[in-house]
PDB file of C-alpha atoms in Angstrom:
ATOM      1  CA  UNK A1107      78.696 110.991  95.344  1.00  0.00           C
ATOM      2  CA  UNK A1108      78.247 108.969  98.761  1.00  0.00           C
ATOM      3  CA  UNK A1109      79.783 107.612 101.302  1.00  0.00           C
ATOM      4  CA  UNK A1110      79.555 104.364 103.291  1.00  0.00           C
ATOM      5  CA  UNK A1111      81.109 103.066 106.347  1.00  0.00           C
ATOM      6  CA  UNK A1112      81.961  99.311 106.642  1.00  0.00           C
ATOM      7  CA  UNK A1113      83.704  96.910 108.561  1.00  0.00           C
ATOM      8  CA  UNK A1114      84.646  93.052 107.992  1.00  0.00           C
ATOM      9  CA  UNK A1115      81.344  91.896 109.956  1.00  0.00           C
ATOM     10  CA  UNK A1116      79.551  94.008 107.098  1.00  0.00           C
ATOM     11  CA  UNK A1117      80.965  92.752 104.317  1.00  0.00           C
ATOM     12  CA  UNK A1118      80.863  89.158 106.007  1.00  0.00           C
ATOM     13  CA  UNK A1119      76.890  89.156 106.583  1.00  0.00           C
ATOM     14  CA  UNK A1120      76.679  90.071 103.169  1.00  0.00           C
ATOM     15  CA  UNK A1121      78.698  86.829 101.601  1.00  0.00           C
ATOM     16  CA  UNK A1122      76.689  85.078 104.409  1.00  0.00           C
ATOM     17  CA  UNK A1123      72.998  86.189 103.060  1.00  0.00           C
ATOM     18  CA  UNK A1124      73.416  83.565 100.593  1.00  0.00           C
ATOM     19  CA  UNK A1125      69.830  84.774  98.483  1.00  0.00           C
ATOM     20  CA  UNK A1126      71.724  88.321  98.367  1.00  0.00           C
ATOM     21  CA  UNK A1127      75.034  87.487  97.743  1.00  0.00           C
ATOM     22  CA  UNK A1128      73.881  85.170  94.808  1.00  0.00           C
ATOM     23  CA  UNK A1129      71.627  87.703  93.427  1.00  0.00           C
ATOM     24  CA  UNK A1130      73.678  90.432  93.000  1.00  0.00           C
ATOM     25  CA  UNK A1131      77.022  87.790  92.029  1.00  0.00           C
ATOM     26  CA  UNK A1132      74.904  86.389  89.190  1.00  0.00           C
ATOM     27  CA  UNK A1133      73.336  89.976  88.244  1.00  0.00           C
ATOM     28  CA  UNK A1134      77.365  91.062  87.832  1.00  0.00           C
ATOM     29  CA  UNK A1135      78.076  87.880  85.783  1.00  0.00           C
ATOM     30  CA  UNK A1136      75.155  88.471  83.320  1.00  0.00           C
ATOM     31  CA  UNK A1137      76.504  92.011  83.299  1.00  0.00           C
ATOM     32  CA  UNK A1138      79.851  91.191  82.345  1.00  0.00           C
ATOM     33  CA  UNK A1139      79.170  88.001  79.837  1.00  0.00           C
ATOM     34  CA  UNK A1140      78.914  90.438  77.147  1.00  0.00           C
ATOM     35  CA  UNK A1141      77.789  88.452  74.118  1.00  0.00           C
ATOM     36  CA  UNK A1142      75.666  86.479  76.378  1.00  0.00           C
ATOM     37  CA  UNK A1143      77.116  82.610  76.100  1.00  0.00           C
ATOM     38  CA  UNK A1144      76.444  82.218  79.946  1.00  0.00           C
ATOM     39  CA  UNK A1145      80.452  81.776  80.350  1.00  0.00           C
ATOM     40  CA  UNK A1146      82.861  84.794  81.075  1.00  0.00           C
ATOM     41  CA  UNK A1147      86.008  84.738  78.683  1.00  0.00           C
ATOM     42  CA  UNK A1148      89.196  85.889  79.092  1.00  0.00           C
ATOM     43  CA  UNK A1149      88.618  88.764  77.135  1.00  0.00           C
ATOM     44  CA  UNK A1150      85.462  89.779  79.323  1.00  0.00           C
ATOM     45  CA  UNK A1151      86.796  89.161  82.187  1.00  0.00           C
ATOM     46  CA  UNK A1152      90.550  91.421  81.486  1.00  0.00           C
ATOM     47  CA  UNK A1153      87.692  94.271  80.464  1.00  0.00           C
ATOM     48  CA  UNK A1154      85.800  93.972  83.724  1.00  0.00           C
ATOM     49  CA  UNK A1155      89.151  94.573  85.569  1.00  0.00           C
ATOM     50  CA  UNK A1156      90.572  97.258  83.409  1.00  0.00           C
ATOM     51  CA  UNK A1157      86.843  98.938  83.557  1.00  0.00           C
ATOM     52  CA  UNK A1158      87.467  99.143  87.836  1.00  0.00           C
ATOM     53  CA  UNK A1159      90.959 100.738  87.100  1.00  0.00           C
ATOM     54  CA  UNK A1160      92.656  98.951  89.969  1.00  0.00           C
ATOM     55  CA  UNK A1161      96.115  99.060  88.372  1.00  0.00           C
ATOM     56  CA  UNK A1162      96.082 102.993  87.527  1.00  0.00           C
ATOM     57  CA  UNK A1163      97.483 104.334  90.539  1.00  0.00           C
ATOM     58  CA  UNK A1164      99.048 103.378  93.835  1.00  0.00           C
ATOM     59  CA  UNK A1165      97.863 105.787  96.752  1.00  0.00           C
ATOM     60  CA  UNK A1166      97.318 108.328  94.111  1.00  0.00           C
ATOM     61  CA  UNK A1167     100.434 107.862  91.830  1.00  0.00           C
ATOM     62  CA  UNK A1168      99.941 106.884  88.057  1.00  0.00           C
ATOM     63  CA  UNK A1169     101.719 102.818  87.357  1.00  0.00           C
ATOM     64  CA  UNK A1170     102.858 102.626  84.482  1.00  0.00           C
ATOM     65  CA  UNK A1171     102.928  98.878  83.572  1.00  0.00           C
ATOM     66  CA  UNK A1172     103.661  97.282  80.296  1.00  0.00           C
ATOM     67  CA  UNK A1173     101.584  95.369  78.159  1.00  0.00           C
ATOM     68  CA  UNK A1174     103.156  92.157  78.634  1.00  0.00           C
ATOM     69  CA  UNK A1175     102.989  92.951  82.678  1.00  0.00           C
ATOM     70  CA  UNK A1176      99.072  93.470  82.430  1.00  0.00           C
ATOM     71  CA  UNK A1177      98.477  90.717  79.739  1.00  0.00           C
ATOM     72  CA  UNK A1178     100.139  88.323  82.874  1.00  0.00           C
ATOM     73  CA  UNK A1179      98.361  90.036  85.623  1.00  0.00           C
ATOM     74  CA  UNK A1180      95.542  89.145  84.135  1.00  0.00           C
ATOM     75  CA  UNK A1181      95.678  85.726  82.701  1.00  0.00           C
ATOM     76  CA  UNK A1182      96.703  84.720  86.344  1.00  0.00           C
ATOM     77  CA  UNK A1183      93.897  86.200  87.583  1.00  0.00           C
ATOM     78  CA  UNK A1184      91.771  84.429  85.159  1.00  0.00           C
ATOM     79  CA  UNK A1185      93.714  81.390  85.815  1.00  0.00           C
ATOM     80  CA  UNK A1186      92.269  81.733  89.555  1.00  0.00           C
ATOM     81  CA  UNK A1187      89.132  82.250  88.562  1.00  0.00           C
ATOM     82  CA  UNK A1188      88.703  79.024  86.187  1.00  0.00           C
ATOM     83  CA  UNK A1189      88.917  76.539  88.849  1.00  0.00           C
ATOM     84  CA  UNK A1190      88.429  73.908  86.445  1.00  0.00           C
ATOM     85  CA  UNK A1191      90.976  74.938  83.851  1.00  0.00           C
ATOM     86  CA  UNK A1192      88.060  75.035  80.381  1.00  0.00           C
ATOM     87  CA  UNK A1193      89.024  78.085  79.227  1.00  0.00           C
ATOM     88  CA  UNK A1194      85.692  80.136  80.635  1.00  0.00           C
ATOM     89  CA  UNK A1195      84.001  81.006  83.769  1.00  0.00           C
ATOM     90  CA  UNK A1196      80.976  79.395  84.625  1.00  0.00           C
ATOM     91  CA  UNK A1197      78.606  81.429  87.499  1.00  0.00           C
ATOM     92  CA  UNK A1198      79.534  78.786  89.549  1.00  0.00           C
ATOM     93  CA  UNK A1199      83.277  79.325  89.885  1.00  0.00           C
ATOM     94  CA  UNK A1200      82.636  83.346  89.352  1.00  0.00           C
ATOM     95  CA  UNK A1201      80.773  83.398  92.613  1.00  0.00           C
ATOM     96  CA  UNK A1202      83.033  80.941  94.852  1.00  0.00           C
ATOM     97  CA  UNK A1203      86.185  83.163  93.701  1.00  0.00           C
ATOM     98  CA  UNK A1204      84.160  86.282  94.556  1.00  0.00           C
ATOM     99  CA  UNK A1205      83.417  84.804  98.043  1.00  0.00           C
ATOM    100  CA  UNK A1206      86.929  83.837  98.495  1.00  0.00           C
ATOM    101  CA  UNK A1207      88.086  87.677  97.701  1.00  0.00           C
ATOM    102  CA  UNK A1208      85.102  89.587 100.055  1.00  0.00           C
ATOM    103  CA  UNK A1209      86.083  87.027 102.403  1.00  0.00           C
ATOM    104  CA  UNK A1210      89.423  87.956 102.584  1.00  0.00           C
ATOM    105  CA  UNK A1211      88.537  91.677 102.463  1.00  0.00           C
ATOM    106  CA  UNK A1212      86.553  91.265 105.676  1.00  0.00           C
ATOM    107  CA  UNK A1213      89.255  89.093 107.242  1.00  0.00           C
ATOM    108  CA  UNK A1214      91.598  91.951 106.702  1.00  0.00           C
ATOM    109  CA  UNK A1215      89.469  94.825 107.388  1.00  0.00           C
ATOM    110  CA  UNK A1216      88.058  92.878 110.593  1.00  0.00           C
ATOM    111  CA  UNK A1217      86.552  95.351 113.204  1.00  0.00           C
ATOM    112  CA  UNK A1218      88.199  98.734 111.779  1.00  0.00           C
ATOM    113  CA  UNK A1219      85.750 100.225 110.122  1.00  0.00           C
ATOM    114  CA  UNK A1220      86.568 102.065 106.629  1.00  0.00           C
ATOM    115  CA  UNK A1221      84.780 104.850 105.167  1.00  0.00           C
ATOM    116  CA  UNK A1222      84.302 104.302 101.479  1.00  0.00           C
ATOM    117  CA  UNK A1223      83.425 107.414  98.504  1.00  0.00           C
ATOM    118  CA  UNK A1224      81.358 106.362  96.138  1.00  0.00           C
ATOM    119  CA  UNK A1225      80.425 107.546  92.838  1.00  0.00           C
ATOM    120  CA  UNK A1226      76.265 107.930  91.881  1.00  0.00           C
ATOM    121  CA  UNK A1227      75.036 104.690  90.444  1.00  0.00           C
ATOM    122  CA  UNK A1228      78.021 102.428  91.797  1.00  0.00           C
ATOM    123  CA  UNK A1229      77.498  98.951  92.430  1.00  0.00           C
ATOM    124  CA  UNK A1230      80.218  97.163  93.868  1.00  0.00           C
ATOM    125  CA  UNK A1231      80.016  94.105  96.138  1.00  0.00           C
ATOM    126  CA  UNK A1232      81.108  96.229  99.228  1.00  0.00           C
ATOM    127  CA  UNK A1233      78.480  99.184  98.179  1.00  0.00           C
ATOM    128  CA  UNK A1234      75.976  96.627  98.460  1.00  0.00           C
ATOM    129  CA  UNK A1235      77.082  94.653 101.646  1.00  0.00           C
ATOM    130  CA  UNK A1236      76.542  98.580 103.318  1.00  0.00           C
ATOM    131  CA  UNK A1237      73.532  98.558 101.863  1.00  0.00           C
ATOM    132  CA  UNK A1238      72.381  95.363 102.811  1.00  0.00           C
ATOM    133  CA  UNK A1239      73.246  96.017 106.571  1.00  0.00           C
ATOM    134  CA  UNK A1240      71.562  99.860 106.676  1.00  0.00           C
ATOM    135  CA  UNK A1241      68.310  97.786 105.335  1.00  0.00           C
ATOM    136  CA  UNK A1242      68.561  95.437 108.348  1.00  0.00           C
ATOM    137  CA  UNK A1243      69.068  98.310 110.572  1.00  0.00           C
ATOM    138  CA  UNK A1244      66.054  99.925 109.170  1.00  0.00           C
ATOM    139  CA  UNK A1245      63.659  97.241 109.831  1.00  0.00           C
ATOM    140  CA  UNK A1246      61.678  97.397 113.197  1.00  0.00           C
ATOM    141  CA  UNK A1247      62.540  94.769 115.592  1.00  0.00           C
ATOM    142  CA  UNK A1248      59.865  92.152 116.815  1.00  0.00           C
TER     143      UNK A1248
END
């Protein structure tokens, strides 16, 4: 297990690094398009949220949420994601929505910085914006 520290200017320079933020956007798309169509479906895209457990707990306390609850949770957040209503998620409209969302993380983390635990082999977006920064820190000025 680690830890990392971030703030909203960290996760920031990381949607701003536009080489880095594509890379690892388009490495988490071809992760998640699971038979490999170059599209995410509805299906893979509902298993890529259920497989980050956001809707388990609440500060610690198990949700309970029906079926029908989740099954609309999640169309509507495929719904945002397919900006131009086909039915699938191109890369394209994967990575805007994913800019729109670490955008609005930074905006609302802004100068506080959080302190994050993280589990071996973990790569989420703000993992890799703290990475991204300790790299830059670690490279001798000229």
């Amino acid at each position: 297990m680690g830890v990392v520290i971030i703030d909203g200017t960290t996760v920031r320079a990381f949607v701003s690094d536009e080489e880095e933020f594509k890379k690892s956007v388009d490495e988490r798309f071809q992760a998640l398009d699971i038979n490999k169509d170059g599209v995410l479906s509805r299906s893979e895209l509902r298993k890529a949220f259920e497989s980050m457990r956001l809707l388990e707990t609440h500060f610690g306390v198990d949700v309970t949420s029906t079926p029908e609850q989740l099954t609309q949770l999640y169309d509507s957040i495929f719904d945002k994601f397919d900006l131009d209503s086909s039915g699938t998620v191109d890369v394209e409209e994967f990575r805007s929505e994913l800019k729109k969302i670490l955008l609005a993380i930074a905006d609302g983390l802004g100068s506080s910085p959080i302190q994050m635990a993280l589990e071996d082999g973990d790569h989420n977006f703000l993992k890799q914006a703290a990475d991204l920064e300790a790299s830059k820190l670690s490279q001798p000025s000229t």
